Short mmCIF file of N, CA and C in Angstrom, two decimals:
data_model
loop_
_atom_site.label_atom_id
_atom_site.label_comp_id
_atom_site.label_asym_id
_atom_site.label_seq_id
_atom_site.Cartn_x
_atom_site.Cartn_y
_atom_site.Cartn_z
N MET A 283 70.78 -41.68 32.43
CA MET A 283 70.47 -41.09 32.17
C MET A 283 69.37 -41.01 30.25
N SER A 284 68.74 -41.60 30.88
CA SER A 284 67.28 -42.77 29.87
C SER A 284 67.03 -41.56 28.94
N ASP A 285 66.99 -40.86 28.29
CA ASP A 285 66.39 -39.80 27.43
C ASP A 285 67.65 -39.37 26.49
N LEU A 286 68.97 -40.41 26.72
CA LEU A 286 70.22 -40.81 25.52
C LEU A 286 69.15 -41.25 24.13
N ALA A 287 69.48 -40.67 22.47
CA ALA A 287 69.47 -41.06 21.50
C ALA A 287 70.09 -41.85 20.69
N LEU A 288 69.82 -42.02 19.53
CA LEU A 288 71.06 -42.61 18.87
C LEU A 288 70.95 -41.33 17.34
N ARG A 289 72.12 -41.08 16.72
CA ARG A 289 72.35 -40.61 15.74
C ARG A 289 73.36 -41.07 14.49
N PRO A 290 72.92 -41.97 13.59
CA PRO A 290 73.55 -42.64 13.21
C PRO A 290 74.53 -41.35 12.28
N ASN A 291 76.35 -41.49 12.83
CA ASN A 291 77.49 -40.51 11.88
C ASN A 291 77.04 -41.45 10.42
N ALA A 292 76.48 -40.31 9.98
CA ALA A 292 76.26 -40.30 8.59
C ALA A 292 75.62 -39.01 8.06
N PRO A 293 76.36 -38.08 7.25
CA PRO A 293 77.44 -38.57 6.80
C PRO A 293 78.42 -38.62 7.81
N PHE A 294 79.45 -39.12 6.83
CA PHE A 294 80.42 -38.89 8.39
C PHE A 294 80.70 -37.85 8.83
N ASP A 295 81.35 -38.15 10.24
CA ASP A 295 81.55 -36.89 10.93
C ASP A 295 82.51 -37.16 12.57
N LEU A 296 83.13 -36.88 11.92
CA LEU A 296 84.21 -36.90 13.20
C LEU A 296 84.47 -36.14 14.45
N ALA A 297 84.07 -35.08 13.93
CA ALA A 297 84.71 -33.58 15.00
C ALA A 297 83.67 -33.50 15.76
N PRO A 298 82.64 -34.33 16.04
CA PRO A 298 82.24 -34.93 17.62
C PRO A 298 83.04 -35.66 18.29
N LEU A 299 83.20 -36.65 17.66
CA LEU A 299 84.34 -37.51 18.38
C LEU A 299 85.46 -36.43 18.84
N ALA A 300 86.03 -35.93 18.26
CA ALA A 300 87.19 -35.15 18.38
C ALA A 300 87.28 -34.17 19.15
N ARG A 301 86.28 -33.41 19.84
CA ARG A 301 85.46 -32.58 21.13
C ARG A 301 85.62 -33.29 22.29
N MET A 302 85.17 -34.32 22.27
CA MET A 302 85.18 -35.24 23.40
C MET A 302 86.43 -36.25 23.80
N LEU A 303 87.18 -36.22 22.57
CA LEU A 303 88.08 -37.47 23.01
C LEU A 303 89.42 -36.47 23.24
N VAL A 304 89.60 -35.53 23.84
CA VAL A 304 90.82 -34.76 24.13
C VAL A 304 91.75 -34.68 25.20
N GLU A 305 91.17 -35.33 26.11
CA GLU A 305 92.06 -36.13 27.05
C GLU A 305 92.72 -37.36 26.35
N GLU A 306 93.96 -37.46 26.97
CA GLU A 306 95.04 -38.48 26.48
C GLU A 306 94.41 -39.80 27.50
N ASP A 307 94.02 -39.69 28.36
CA ASP A 307 93.40 -40.86 29.16
C ASP A 307 92.51 -41.46 28.20
N ASP A 308 91.15 -40.70 27.98
CA ASP A 308 89.91 -41.07 26.93
C ASP A 308 90.04 -41.49 25.89
N LEU A 309 91.20 -41.29 25.84
CA LEU A 309 91.27 -41.67 24.13
C LEU A 309 91.88 -42.65 23.90
N ALA A 310 92.54 -43.00 25.35
CA ALA A 310 93.52 -44.73 25.29
C ALA A 310 92.33 -45.52 25.85
N LEU A 311 91.62 -45.24 26.63
CA LEU A 311 90.56 -45.91 26.54
C LEU A 311 89.63 -46.35 25.91
N VAL A 312 89.44 -45.50 24.59
CA VAL A 312 88.59 -46.26 23.76
C VAL A 312 89.02 -46.96 22.33
N ASN A 313 91.01 -46.13 22.45
CA ASN A 313 91.20 -47.13 21.40
C ASN A 313 92.23 -46.47 21.98
N PRO A 314 93.38 -47.57 21.98
CA PRO A 314 94.20 -47.46 23.36
C PRO A 314 95.84 -47.58 21.96
N ASN A 315 95.32 -47.62 20.62
CA ASN A 315 96.55 -47.45 19.65
C ASN A 315 96.31 -46.38 18.91
N ALA A 316 95.40 -45.41 19.12
CA ALA A 316 95.31 -44.80 18.41
C ALA A 316 95.92 -43.20 18.69
N LYS A 317 96.39 -42.59 18.08
CA LYS A 317 97.54 -41.53 18.34
C LYS A 317 96.98 -40.20 18.81
N HIS A 318 97.76 -39.66 20.00
CA HIS A 318 96.90 -38.87 20.20
C HIS A 318 97.31 -37.65 20.07
N PRO A 319 97.37 -36.04 19.75
CA PRO A 319 95.61 -35.88 19.86
C PRO A 319 95.10 -36.40 18.80
N PHE A 320 93.78 -36.59 19.22
CA PHE A 320 92.82 -37.42 18.46
C PHE A 320 93.04 -36.69 16.79
N ASP A 321 93.12 -37.55 15.46
CA ASP A 321 93.14 -37.43 14.17
C ASP A 321 92.29 -37.84 13.28
N PRO A 322 91.22 -36.74 13.02
CA PRO A 322 89.85 -37.78 12.16
C PRO A 322 90.72 -38.35 11.29
N LEU A 323 91.94 -38.11 9.79
CA LEU A 323 92.02 -38.66 9.51
C LEU A 323 92.94 -39.90 9.63
N GLU A 324 93.52 -39.64 10.49
CA GLU A 324 93.71 -41.66 11.16
C GLU A 324 92.59 -42.08 11.41
N TRP A 325 91.70 -41.40 11.66
CA TRP A 325 90.46 -43.12 12.37
C TRP A 325 89.83 -42.72 11.36
N GLN A 326 89.74 -41.79 10.45
CA GLN A 326 88.76 -42.02 8.80
C GLN A 326 89.05 -43.93 7.98
N GLU A 327 90.69 -43.06 8.23
CA GLU A 327 91.71 -43.96 6.86
C GLU A 327 91.91 -45.46 7.90
N LYS A 328 91.78 -45.45 8.95
CA LYS A 328 92.17 -46.88 9.72
C LYS A 328 91.19 -47.24 10.48
N TRP A 329 90.91 -46.93 11.68
CA TRP A 329 89.88 -47.15 12.76
C TRP A 329 88.22 -47.66 12.27
N LEU A 330 88.26 -46.46 11.51
CA LEU A 330 86.21 -46.93 10.96
C LEU A 330 86.27 -47.17 9.78
N ASN A 331 87.29 -47.48 8.76
CA ASN A 331 87.37 -47.19 7.61
C ASN A 331 86.29 -48.79 6.58
N GLU A 332 86.32 -49.81 7.32
CA GLU A 332 85.62 -50.97 6.37
C GLU A 332 84.51 -49.95 5.41
N ALA A 333 83.89 -50.79 5.15
CA ALA A 333 83.44 -50.29 3.90
C ALA A 333 81.42 -51.04 5.33
N ASP A 334 81.44 -51.99 5.45
CA ASP A 334 80.11 -52.49 6.27
C ASP A 334 80.47 -51.85 7.75
N ASP A 335 81.57 -51.42 8.29
CA ASP A 335 81.73 -49.81 10.04
C ASP A 335 79.85 -49.38 9.36
N ALA A 336 79.67 -49.07 10.92
CA ALA A 336 78.65 -48.36 11.13
C ALA A 336 78.67 -47.72 12.46
N SER A 337 78.78 -46.29 12.34
CA SER A 337 79.16 -45.87 13.65
C SER A 337 78.24 -44.55 13.70
N PHE A 338 77.95 -44.82 15.52
CA PHE A 338 76.46 -43.81 15.68
C PHE A 338 77.37 -42.75 16.90
N TYR A 339 76.15 -41.88 16.81
CA TYR A 339 76.53 -41.31 18.69
C TYR A 339 75.66 -41.09 19.55
N LEU A 340 75.42 -41.00 20.18
CA LEU A 340 75.16 -40.63 21.28
C LEU A 340 74.52 -39.40 21.66
N VAL A 341 72.84 -38.92 21.84
CA VAL A 341 72.87 -37.74 21.87
C VAL A 341 71.62 -37.25 22.68
N ASP A 342 72.12 -35.81 23.78
CA ASP A 342 71.59 -35.83 25.28
C ASP A 342 69.98 -34.97 24.39
N GLU A 343 69.24 -34.20 25.39
CA GLU A 343 67.95 -33.88 24.85
C GLU A 343 68.03 -32.69 24.02
N THR A 344 69.27 -32.24 23.81
CA THR A 344 69.71 -31.45 23.34
C THR A 344 70.09 -31.48 21.68
N GLY A 345 69.89 -31.95 21.53
CA GLY A 345 71.11 -32.52 20.43
C GLY A 345 72.67 -33.18 20.47
N ARG A 346 72.97 -32.62 21.47
CA ARG A 346 74.35 -32.76 21.53
C ARG A 346 75.09 -34.20 21.67
N GLU A 347 76.51 -34.14 20.52
CA GLU A 347 76.90 -35.50 20.99
C GLU A 347 77.75 -35.47 22.27
N VAL A 348 77.34 -36.61 23.18
CA VAL A 348 77.77 -36.98 24.45
C VAL A 348 78.27 -38.30 24.66
N GLY A 349 78.11 -39.54 23.63
CA GLY A 349 78.67 -40.41 23.18
C GLY A 349 79.35 -41.28 21.67
N PHE A 350 79.61 -42.53 22.22
CA PHE A 350 80.00 -42.65 20.56
C PHE A 350 80.21 -44.16 20.50
N PHE A 351 79.63 -44.70 19.43
CA PHE A 351 79.90 -46.61 19.58
C PHE A 351 80.44 -46.71 17.83
N ALA A 352 81.09 -48.02 18.10
CA ALA A 352 80.81 -48.00 16.40
C ALA A 352 80.59 -49.41 16.20
N LEU A 353 79.66 -50.37 15.11
CA LEU A 353 79.36 -51.44 14.99
C LEU A 353 80.09 -51.88 13.79
N ARG A 354 81.16 -52.85 13.85
CA ARG A 354 81.63 -53.83 12.94
C ARG A 354 81.07 -54.97 12.30
N VAL A 355 81.21 -55.76 11.21
CA VAL A 355 80.96 -56.67 11.36
C VAL A 355 81.72 -57.74 12.09
N GLY A 356 81.30 -58.53 12.16
CA GLY A 356 81.66 -59.40 13.24
C GLY A 356 81.76 -61.16 11.97
N ILE A 357 82.36 -62.06 13.22
CA ILE A 357 82.33 -63.32 12.28
C ILE A 357 81.03 -63.23 11.64
N GLY A 358 81.22 -63.01 10.19
CA GLY A 358 79.89 -63.28 9.49
C GLY A 358 79.33 -61.82 9.32
N PRO A 359 78.60 -61.43 8.64
CA PRO A 359 77.01 -60.46 8.35
C PRO A 359 76.40 -60.20 9.60
N GLU A 360 76.12 -61.66 9.93
CA GLU A 360 75.07 -61.66 10.83
C GLU A 360 75.48 -61.53 12.57
N VAL A 361 77.02 -61.06 11.99
CA VAL A 361 77.15 -60.56 13.67
C VAL A 361 77.95 -58.82 13.97
N ARG A 362 77.71 -58.40 14.63
CA ARG A 362 78.14 -57.02 14.92
C ARG A 362 79.16 -57.21 16.29
N HIS A 363 80.39 -56.12 15.96
CA HIS A 363 80.98 -56.52 16.63
C HIS A 363 81.15 -54.89 17.43
N LEU A 364 80.85 -54.40 18.83
CA LEU A 364 80.78 -53.83 19.38
C LEU A 364 82.49 -52.60 19.62
N VAL A 365 82.50 -51.87 19.26
CA VAL A 365 84.09 -51.45 19.49
C VAL A 365 83.56 -49.56 19.49
N TYR A 366 84.78 -49.79 19.95
CA TYR A 366 85.52 -47.49 20.36
C TYR A 366 84.09 -46.87 21.56
N VAL A 367 83.85 -47.40 22.28
CA VAL A 367 82.67 -47.10 23.55
C VAL A 367 83.02 -45.91 23.62
N PHE A 368 82.42 -44.90 24.33
CA PHE A 368 83.00 -43.39 24.95
C PHE A 368 81.75 -43.20 25.44
N VAL A 369 81.23 -42.44 26.33
CA VAL A 369 80.16 -41.66 27.05
C VAL A 369 80.97 -40.68 28.12
N GLU A 370 80.33 -39.54 27.81
CA GLU A 370 81.64 -37.91 28.50
C GLU A 370 81.15 -38.76 29.56
N ALA A 371 82.07 -38.04 31.01
CA ALA A 371 82.08 -38.29 31.82
C ALA A 371 80.46 -37.46 32.92
N ALA A 372 80.34 -36.19 32.19
CA ALA A 372 78.68 -35.36 31.80
C ALA A 372 77.53 -36.30 31.90
N ALA A 373 77.64 -37.10 30.72
CA ALA A 373 76.20 -37.92 30.91
C ALA A 373 76.72 -39.04 31.17
N ARG A 374 77.65 -39.86 32.06
CA ARG A 374 77.15 -41.55 32.82
C ARG A 374 76.28 -41.54 33.91
N GLY A 375 76.41 -42.29 34.36
CA GLY A 375 74.98 -42.64 35.57
C GLY A 375 74.30 -43.07 34.63
N GLY A 376 74.09 -43.99 34.60
CA GLY A 376 72.67 -44.89 33.63
C GLY A 376 73.24 -44.73 32.15
N ALA A 377 73.80 -44.40 31.68
CA ALA A 377 73.84 -44.29 30.26
C ALA A 377 73.99 -45.77 29.22
N GLY A 378 74.79 -46.29 30.54
CA GLY A 378 75.47 -47.34 29.61
C GLY A 378 74.35 -48.61 29.33
N ALA A 379 73.35 -48.32 30.68
CA ALA A 379 72.41 -49.56 30.25
C ALA A 379 71.92 -48.82 28.54
N ARG A 380 71.01 -47.90 28.59
CA ARG A 380 71.23 -46.75 27.58
C ARG A 380 71.73 -47.10 26.72
N LEU A 381 73.06 -47.28 26.36
CA LEU A 381 74.12 -47.44 25.27
C LEU A 381 74.15 -49.14 24.99
N ALA A 382 73.94 -49.60 25.98
CA ALA A 382 74.01 -50.75 25.38
C ALA A 382 72.51 -51.68 24.34
N ALA A 383 71.31 -51.25 25.25
CA ALA A 383 70.20 -51.61 24.42
C ALA A 383 69.86 -49.66 23.11
N LEU A 384 70.94 -49.33 23.01
CA LEU A 384 70.74 -48.83 21.41
C LEU A 384 71.87 -49.22 20.89
N ALA A 385 72.40 -49.45 20.73
CA ALA A 385 73.92 -50.60 20.25
C ALA A 385 72.93 -51.75 19.74
N GLU A 386 71.99 -52.97 20.62
CA GLU A 386 71.69 -53.54 20.28
C GLU A 386 70.48 -53.73 18.83
N GLU A 387 70.22 -52.55 18.58
CA GLU A 387 68.88 -51.89 18.10
C GLU A 387 69.32 -51.52 16.92
N ALA A 388 70.84 -50.57 17.10
CA ALA A 388 71.39 -50.57 15.47
C ALA A 388 71.84 -51.53 14.94
N ALA A 389 72.35 -52.47 15.91
CA ALA A 389 72.81 -53.95 15.17
C ALA A 389 71.98 -55.02 14.86
N ARG A 390 70.86 -54.83 14.91
CA ARG A 390 69.43 -55.41 14.98
C ARG A 390 68.59 -54.83 13.36
N ASP A 391 69.07 -53.22 13.00
CA ASP A 391 69.26 -52.58 12.30
C ASP A 391 69.70 -52.63 11.07
N LEU A 392 70.99 -53.35 11.19
CA LEU A 392 72.09 -53.30 10.05
C LEU A 392 71.57 -55.44 9.98
N GLY A 393 70.39 -56.05 10.75
CA GLY A 393 71.15 -57.54 9.96
C GLY A 393 70.88 -57.88 11.00
N ALA A 394 71.74 -57.72 12.28
CA ALA A 394 72.46 -58.74 13.04
C ALA A 394 71.50 -59.23 13.65
N ILE A 395 72.10 -60.85 14.36
CA ILE A 395 71.19 -61.15 15.46
C ILE A 395 72.13 -61.75 16.40
N SER A 396 72.99 -61.37 16.77
CA SER A 396 74.21 -61.57 17.98
C SER A 396 75.18 -60.16 17.92
N ILE A 397 75.31 -59.83 18.77
CA ILE A 397 76.48 -58.51 19.21
C ILE A 397 77.83 -59.33 20.01
N THR A 398 79.32 -58.41 19.93
CA THR A 398 79.60 -59.11 20.35
C THR A 398 80.48 -58.05 20.52
N LEU A 399 81.46 -58.28 21.83
CA LEU A 399 82.17 -56.79 22.34
C LEU A 399 84.01 -57.82 23.48
N LYS A 400 84.73 -56.82 23.49
CA LYS A 400 85.57 -56.98 24.31
C LYS A 400 85.83 -55.79 24.96
N VAL A 401 85.36 -56.10 26.56
CA VAL A 401 86.13 -55.18 27.79
C VAL A 401 86.89 -55.69 28.72
N GLU A 402 87.49 -54.75 29.33
CA GLU A 402 88.60 -54.65 30.11
C GLU A 402 88.37 -55.28 31.50
N LEU A 403 88.40 -56.33 32.05
CA LEU A 403 88.66 -56.52 33.35
C LEU A 403 87.83 -55.92 34.74
N ASP A 404 88.98 -54.79 34.52
CA ASP A 404 89.44 -53.80 35.44
C ASP A 404 88.02 -52.88 35.16
N ASN A 405 87.65 -52.80 34.16
CA ASN A 405 86.02 -51.95 34.02
C ASN A 405 84.99 -52.69 34.81
N GLU A 406 84.96 -52.29 36.00
CA GLU A 406 83.20 -53.58 36.65
C GLU A 406 82.16 -52.81 36.33
N PRO A 407 82.29 -51.13 36.25
CA PRO A 407 80.66 -50.76 35.49
C PRO A 407 80.20 -51.00 34.31
N ALA A 408 81.02 -51.61 33.10
CA ALA A 408 80.92 -51.67 31.67
C ALA A 408 80.81 -53.10 32.37
N LEU A 409 80.59 -54.06 32.96
CA LEU A 409 81.07 -55.88 32.53
C LEU A 409 79.77 -55.43 33.53
N ARG A 410 78.72 -55.01 34.14
CA ARG A 410 78.17 -55.12 35.18
C ARG A 410 76.76 -54.74 34.08
N VAL A 411 76.84 -54.03 33.07
CA VAL A 411 76.57 -52.96 32.17
C VAL A 411 76.34 -54.28 31.35
N TYR A 412 77.41 -54.55 30.46
CA TYR A 412 76.87 -55.55 29.93
C TYR A 412 75.62 -56.90 30.19
N GLU A 413 76.59 -57.77 31.06
CA GLU A 413 76.16 -58.67 32.02
C GLU A 413 74.56 -58.23 32.63
N ALA A 414 74.46 -57.12 32.95
CA ALA A 414 72.64 -57.07 32.83
C ALA A 414 72.06 -56.98 32.04
N ALA A 415 72.64 -56.42 30.67
CA ALA A 415 72.26 -56.54 29.11
C ALA A 415 71.70 -57.84 28.63
N GLY A 416 72.22 -58.62 29.71
CA GLY A 416 72.19 -59.82 28.89
C GLY A 416 73.94 -60.71 28.11
N TYR A 417 74.66 -60.02 27.86
CA TYR A 417 75.82 -60.96 27.50
C TYR A 417 76.32 -62.00 28.64
N GLU A 418 76.67 -62.65 27.55
CA GLU A 418 77.25 -64.02 28.04
C GLU A 418 78.80 -63.77 28.18
N GLU A 419 79.83 -64.11 28.76
CA GLU A 419 81.22 -63.96 28.96
C GLU A 419 81.27 -65.30 28.34
N LEU A 420 82.40 -65.00 27.13
CA LEU A 420 82.41 -66.24 26.45
C LEU A 420 84.27 -66.64 26.85
N SER A 421 84.89 -65.62 27.01
CA SER A 421 86.45 -66.18 27.42
C SER A 421 86.86 -64.84 28.28
N ARG A 422 88.22 -64.68 28.97
CA ARG A 422 88.86 -63.66 29.36
C ARG A 422 90.60 -64.02 29.34
N ARG A 423 91.33 -63.19 28.43
CA ARG A 423 92.59 -63.34 28.11
C ARG A 423 93.14 -62.04 28.04
N ASN A 424 94.53 -62.05 28.30
CA ASN A 424 95.04 -60.52 28.40
C ASN A 424 93.98 -59.35 29.12
N GLY A 425 93.84 -59.31 30.13
CA GLY A 425 92.95 -58.59 30.80
C GLY A 425 91.57 -58.18 30.42
N MET A 426 91.62 -59.32 29.22
CA MET A 426 90.04 -58.23 28.80
C MET A 426 88.45 -59.49 28.74
N ALA A 427 87.71 -59.34 28.67
CA ALA A 427 86.43 -60.63 28.80
C ALA A 427 86.43 -60.46 27.55
N THR A 428 85.60 -61.54 26.66
CA THR A 428 85.32 -60.99 25.49
C THR A 428 83.61 -61.89 25.54
N MET A 429 82.60 -60.99 25.12
CA MET A 429 81.35 -60.97 25.59
C MET A 429 80.23 -61.49 24.23
N ARG A 430 79.21 -61.94 24.44
CA ARG A 430 78.34 -61.95 23.11
C ARG A 430 76.74 -62.35 24.14
N ARG A 431 75.48 -61.28 22.84
CA ARG A 431 74.59 -61.39 23.38
C ARG A 431 74.29 -61.39 21.57
N ASP A 432 72.50 -62.78 21.83
CA ASP A 432 71.94 -63.25 21.06
C ASP A 432 70.52 -63.16 20.89
N TRP A 433 70.55 -62.62 19.73
CA TRP A 433 68.61 -63.17 20.35
C TRP A 433 68.10 -63.40 18.61
N GLY A 434 69.16 -63.57 17.88
CA GLY A 434 68.06 -63.90 16.11
C GLY A 434 68.39 -65.86 16.78
#
């Protein structure tokens, strides 16, 4: 689904994310520490509360939000860390590559020269997407791979 576009989450609005993360399993994939059901106040105060956080929605050709991700400041302001990645099941099937490209574009726009992420080792589709997008695996620990892509 290459016709996805990016919409910054500004002004801050978590209603679309709450709509997407109704299922407990989906919420646990995005953030295993968040309580179910989705609580916008918890996300606003605990998970997306850093002043330099930036969050984004993936929107389809109709403008409907079908995915989400956030970019946190990593090790220094020139590094962004990709977190809370989610794409609705109906929008998957090629959306991963588009999401990776849009996340990199957003990180560049925020002044980053590198992007990092963690992905579960048993999430083979995501691992393939990030490897194909040029991410380098840095380490494996506790069932997670830490990956990085540099461009600066």
